[in-house]
XYZ file of C-alpha atoms in Angstrom:
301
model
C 31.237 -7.220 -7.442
C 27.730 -6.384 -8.436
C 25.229 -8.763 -7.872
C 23.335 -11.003 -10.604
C 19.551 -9.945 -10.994
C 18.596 -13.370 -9.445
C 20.744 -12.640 -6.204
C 19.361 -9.019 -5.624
C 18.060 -8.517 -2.089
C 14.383 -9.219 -2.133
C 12.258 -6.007 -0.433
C 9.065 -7.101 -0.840
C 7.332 -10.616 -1.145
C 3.989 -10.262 -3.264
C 1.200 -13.111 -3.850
C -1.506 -13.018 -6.459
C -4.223 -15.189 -5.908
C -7.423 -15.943 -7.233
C -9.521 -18.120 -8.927
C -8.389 -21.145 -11.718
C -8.797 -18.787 -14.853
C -9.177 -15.206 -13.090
C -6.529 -13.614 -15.534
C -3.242 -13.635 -12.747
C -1.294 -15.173 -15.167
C -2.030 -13.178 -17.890
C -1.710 -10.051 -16.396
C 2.043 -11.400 -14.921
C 2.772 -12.155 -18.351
C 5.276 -10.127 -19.505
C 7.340 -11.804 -16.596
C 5.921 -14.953 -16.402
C 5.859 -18.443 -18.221
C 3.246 -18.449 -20.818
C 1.778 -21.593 -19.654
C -0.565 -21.462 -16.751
C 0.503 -22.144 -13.170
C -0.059 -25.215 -10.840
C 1.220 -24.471 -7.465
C 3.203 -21.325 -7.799
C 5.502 -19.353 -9.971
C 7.169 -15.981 -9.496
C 8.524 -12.995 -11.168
C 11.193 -10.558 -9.405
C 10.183 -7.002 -10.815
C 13.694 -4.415 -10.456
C 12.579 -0.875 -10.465
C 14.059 2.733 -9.429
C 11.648 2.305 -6.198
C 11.863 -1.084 -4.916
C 12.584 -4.877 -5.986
C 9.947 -7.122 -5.443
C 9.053 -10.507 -5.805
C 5.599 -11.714 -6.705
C 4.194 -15.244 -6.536
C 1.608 -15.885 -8.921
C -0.088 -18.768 -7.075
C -2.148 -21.407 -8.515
C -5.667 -21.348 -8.329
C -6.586 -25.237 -8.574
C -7.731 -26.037 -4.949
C -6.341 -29.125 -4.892
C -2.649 -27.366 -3.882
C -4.106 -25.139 -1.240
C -2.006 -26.401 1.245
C 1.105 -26.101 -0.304
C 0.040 -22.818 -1.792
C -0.007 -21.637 1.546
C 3.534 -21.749 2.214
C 3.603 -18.642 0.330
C 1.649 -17.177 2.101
C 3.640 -16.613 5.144
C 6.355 -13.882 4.453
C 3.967 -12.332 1.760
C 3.642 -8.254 2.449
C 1.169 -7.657 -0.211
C -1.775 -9.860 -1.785
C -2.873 -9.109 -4.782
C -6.189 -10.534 -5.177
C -8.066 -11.029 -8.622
C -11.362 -11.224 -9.630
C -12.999 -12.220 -12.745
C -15.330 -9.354 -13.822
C -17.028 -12.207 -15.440
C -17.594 -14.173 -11.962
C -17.154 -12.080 -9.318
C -19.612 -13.986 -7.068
C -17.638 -17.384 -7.629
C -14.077 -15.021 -7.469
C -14.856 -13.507 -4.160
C -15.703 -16.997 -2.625
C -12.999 -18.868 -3.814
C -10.810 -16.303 -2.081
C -12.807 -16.420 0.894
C -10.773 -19.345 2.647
C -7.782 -18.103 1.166
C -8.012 -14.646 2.727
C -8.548 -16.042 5.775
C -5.114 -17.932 5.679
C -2.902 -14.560 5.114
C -0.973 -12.544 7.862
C -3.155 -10.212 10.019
C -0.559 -7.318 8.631
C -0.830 -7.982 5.005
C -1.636 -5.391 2.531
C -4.292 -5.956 -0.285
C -4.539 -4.717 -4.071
C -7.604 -5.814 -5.788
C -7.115 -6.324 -9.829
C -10.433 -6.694 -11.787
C -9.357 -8.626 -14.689
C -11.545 -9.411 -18.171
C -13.434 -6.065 -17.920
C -14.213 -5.865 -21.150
C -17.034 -9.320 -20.696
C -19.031 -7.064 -18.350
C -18.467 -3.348 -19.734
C -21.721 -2.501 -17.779
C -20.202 -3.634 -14.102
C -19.406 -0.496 -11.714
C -15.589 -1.715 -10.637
C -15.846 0.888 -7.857
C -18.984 -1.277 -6.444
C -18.029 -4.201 -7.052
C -14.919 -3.398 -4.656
C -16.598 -2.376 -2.088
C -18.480 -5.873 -2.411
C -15.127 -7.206 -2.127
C -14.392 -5.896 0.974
C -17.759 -6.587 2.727
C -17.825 -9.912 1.774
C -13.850 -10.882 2.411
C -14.385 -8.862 5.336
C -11.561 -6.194 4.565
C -13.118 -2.879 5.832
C -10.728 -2.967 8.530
C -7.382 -4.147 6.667
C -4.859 -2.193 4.886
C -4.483 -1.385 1.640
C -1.740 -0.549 -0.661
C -2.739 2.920 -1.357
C -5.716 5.053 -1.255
C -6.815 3.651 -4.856
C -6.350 -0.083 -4.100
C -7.510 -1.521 -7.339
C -7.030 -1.573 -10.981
C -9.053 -2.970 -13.815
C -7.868 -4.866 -16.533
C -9.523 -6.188 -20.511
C -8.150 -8.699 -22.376
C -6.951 -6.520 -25.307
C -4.654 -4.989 -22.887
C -1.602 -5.043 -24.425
C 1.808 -6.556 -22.641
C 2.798 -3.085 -21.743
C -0.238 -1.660 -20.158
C -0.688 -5.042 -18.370
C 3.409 -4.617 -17.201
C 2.658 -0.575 -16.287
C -0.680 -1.333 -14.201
C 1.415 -3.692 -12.140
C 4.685 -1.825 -11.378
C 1.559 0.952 -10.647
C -0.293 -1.006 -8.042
C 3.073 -2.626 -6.088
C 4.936 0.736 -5.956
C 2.531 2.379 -4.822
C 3.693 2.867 -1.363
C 7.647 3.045 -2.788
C 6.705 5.960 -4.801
C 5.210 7.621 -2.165
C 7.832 7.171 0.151
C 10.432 8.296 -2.019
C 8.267 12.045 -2.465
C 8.696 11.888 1.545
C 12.453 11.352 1.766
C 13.243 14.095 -1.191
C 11.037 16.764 1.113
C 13.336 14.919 4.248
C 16.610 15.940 2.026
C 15.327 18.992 1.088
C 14.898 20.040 4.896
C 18.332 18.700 6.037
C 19.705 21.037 3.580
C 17.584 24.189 4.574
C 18.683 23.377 8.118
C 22.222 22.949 7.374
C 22.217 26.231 5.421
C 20.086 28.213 7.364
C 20.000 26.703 10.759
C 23.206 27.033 13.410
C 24.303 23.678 14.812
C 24.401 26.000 18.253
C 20.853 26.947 17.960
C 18.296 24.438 19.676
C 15.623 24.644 16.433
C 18.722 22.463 15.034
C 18.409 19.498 16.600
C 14.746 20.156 16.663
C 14.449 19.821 12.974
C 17.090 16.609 13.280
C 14.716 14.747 15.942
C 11.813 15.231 13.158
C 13.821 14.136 9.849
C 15.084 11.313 11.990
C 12.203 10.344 14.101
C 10.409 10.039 10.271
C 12.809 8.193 9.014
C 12.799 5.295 11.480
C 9.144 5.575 11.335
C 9.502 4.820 7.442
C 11.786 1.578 7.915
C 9.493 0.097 10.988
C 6.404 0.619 9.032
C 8.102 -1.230 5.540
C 9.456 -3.709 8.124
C 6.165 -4.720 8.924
C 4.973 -2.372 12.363
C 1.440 -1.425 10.977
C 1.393 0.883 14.329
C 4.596 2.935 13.477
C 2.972 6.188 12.792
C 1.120 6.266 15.810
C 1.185 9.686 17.513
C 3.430 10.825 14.961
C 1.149 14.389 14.076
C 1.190 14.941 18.278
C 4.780 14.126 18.715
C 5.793 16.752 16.549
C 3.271 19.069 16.939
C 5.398 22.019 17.614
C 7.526 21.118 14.547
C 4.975 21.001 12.118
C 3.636 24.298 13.464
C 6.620 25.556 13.083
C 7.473 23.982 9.081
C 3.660 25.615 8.362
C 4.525 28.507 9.532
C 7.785 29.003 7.087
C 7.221 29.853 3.617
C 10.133 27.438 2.361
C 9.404 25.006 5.066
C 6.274 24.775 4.429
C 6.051 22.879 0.696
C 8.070 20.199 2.417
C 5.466 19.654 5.188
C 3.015 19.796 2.737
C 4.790 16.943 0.515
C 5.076 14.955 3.475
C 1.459 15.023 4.758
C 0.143 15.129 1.235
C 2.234 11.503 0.245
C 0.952 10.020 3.933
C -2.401 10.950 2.440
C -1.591 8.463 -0.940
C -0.948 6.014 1.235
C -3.985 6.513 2.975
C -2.185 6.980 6.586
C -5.463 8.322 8.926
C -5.166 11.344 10.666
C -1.202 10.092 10.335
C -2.600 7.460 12.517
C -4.239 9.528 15.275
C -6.290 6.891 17.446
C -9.969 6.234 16.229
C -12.676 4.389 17.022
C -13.824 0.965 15.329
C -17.247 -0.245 14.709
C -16.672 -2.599 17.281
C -15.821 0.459 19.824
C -12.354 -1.289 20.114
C -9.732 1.216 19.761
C -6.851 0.942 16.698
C -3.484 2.289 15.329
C -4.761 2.500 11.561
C -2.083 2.764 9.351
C -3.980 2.931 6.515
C -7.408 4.770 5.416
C -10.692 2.984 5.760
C -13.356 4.443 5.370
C -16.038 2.649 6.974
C -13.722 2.651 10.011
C -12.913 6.138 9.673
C -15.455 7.275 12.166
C -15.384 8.158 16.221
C -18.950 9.419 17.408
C -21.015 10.514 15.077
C -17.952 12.629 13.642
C -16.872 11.456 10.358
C -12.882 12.008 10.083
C -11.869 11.803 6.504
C -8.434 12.228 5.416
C -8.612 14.341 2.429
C -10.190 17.152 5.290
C -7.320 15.804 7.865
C -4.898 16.443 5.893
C -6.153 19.907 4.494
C -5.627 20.789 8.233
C -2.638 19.686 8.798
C -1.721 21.572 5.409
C -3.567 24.768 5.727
């Protein structure tokens, strides 16, 4: 019997959270309660990619504590600032940041845009992140934020959301359609007898498993993924067919903003890290900047 839409399987537990008046609400509305929200309310988006539950949680500070309770099993924060106050957004989210699980992954949505047509969104995020101190946390994809006006209309406020939570789902999905497309190749082309077989099994699988331990939380699940295979993805680059599917692989690990598909780099605090996802300012070991757009060219070429 096929279940209700209220009893499908959460995947993913979203917050948004911000400031008393920083637009969450609004830009949840086509799934929310018109009126505004005092301790929390949530929607539970259905999509080809993923279902998803977000918590749109009150910004009045007087139900921080109980606001918290959300916080806990949360995957993804959304957090919103008021192009119109982004000083007084960014420290009312100070504390709150502080609060959320070291492994959480952070969207940024800029709302009311169109009160401050002359702010630079792509500086003001970096401000973001140096003053909620996030140079060093995930993100949910390699363009974390979207910006928002209030003539949006329902729909573009509805599409910028799905856009910004499925970010990682959509990418994932590219990955396992270049996974089916080599199981297919290898059954067709490949002899179960012959040892380049299994070989190509190991990879799809190893992949795979490295997929469902990262979405179940295991920010390090990538880790020496490009040296474990090494010989395999030499060998996928050096196939003609083979080779798209490598290159849809390492190109989607790129949109999530995977570094070096998590080689081990150095921190500015010399401390050594598993990074999941790109960051820039941490993106450096030496004096040698390692970017992934050129990682990934290499692993492509």
């Amino acid at each position: 019997m096929p279940r209700k839409k209220s009893e499908v399987l959460v995947k993913k537990q979203i917050i948004a959270i911000g400031l008393a008046g920083a637009g969450k609400t609004s830009f949840l509305k086509g799934q929310l309660s018109k009126s505004s929200t005092i301790v929390a309310d949530s929607v539970h988006i259905t999509t080809d990619l993923q279902d998803s539950r977000v918590w749109d949680v009150g910004g009045n500070p007087r139900y921080d504590r109980m606001q918290s309770l959300y916080h806990q099993n949360a995957k993804t924060a959304l957090l919103f600032i008021d192009c119109s106050r982004v000083n007084e957004s960014i420290a009312n989210l100070r504390s709150k940041v502080k609060k959320l699980p070291t492994d959480i992954r952070y969207g940024v949505v800029f709302t009311k845009r169109d009160l401050t047509p002359n702010l630079d969104i792509a500086e003001s995020f970096e401000k973001v992140k140096e003053q909620l101190n996030l140079f060093s946390k995930p993100f949910v994809s390699s363009k974390p934020y979207v910006s928002t006006s209030l003539h949006d209309s329902e729909t573009s406020l509805n599409i910028k959301l799905k856009e910004l939570i499925e970010s990682e789902a959509r990418a994932f999905k590219k990955i396992e359609t270049a996974l089916t497309s080599l199981e297919k190749h290898r059954d067709k082309k490949i002899k179960k007898s012959d040892s380049k077989y299994d070989k190509v099994t190991g990879f799809i699988q190893d992949t795979r498993q490295r997929i469902n331990d990262f979405n179940s939380g295991n920010n390090q699940a990538f880790a020496g993924y490009q040296k474990h295979h090494q010989g395999m993805i030499k060998d996928l680059k050096d196939n003609r067919t083979t080779a798209k599917w490598w290159r849809a692989i390492a190109i989607n690990f790129a949109t999530l903003g995977v570094s070096l598909i998590c080689t081990r780099i150095s921190t500015r605090k010399t401390t050594k890290s598993y990074l999941p996802f790109y960051s820039e300012s941490l993106a450096t070991s030496g004096t040698k900047t390692m970017k992934v757009e050129s990682q990934i060219a290499a692993l492509t070429a």
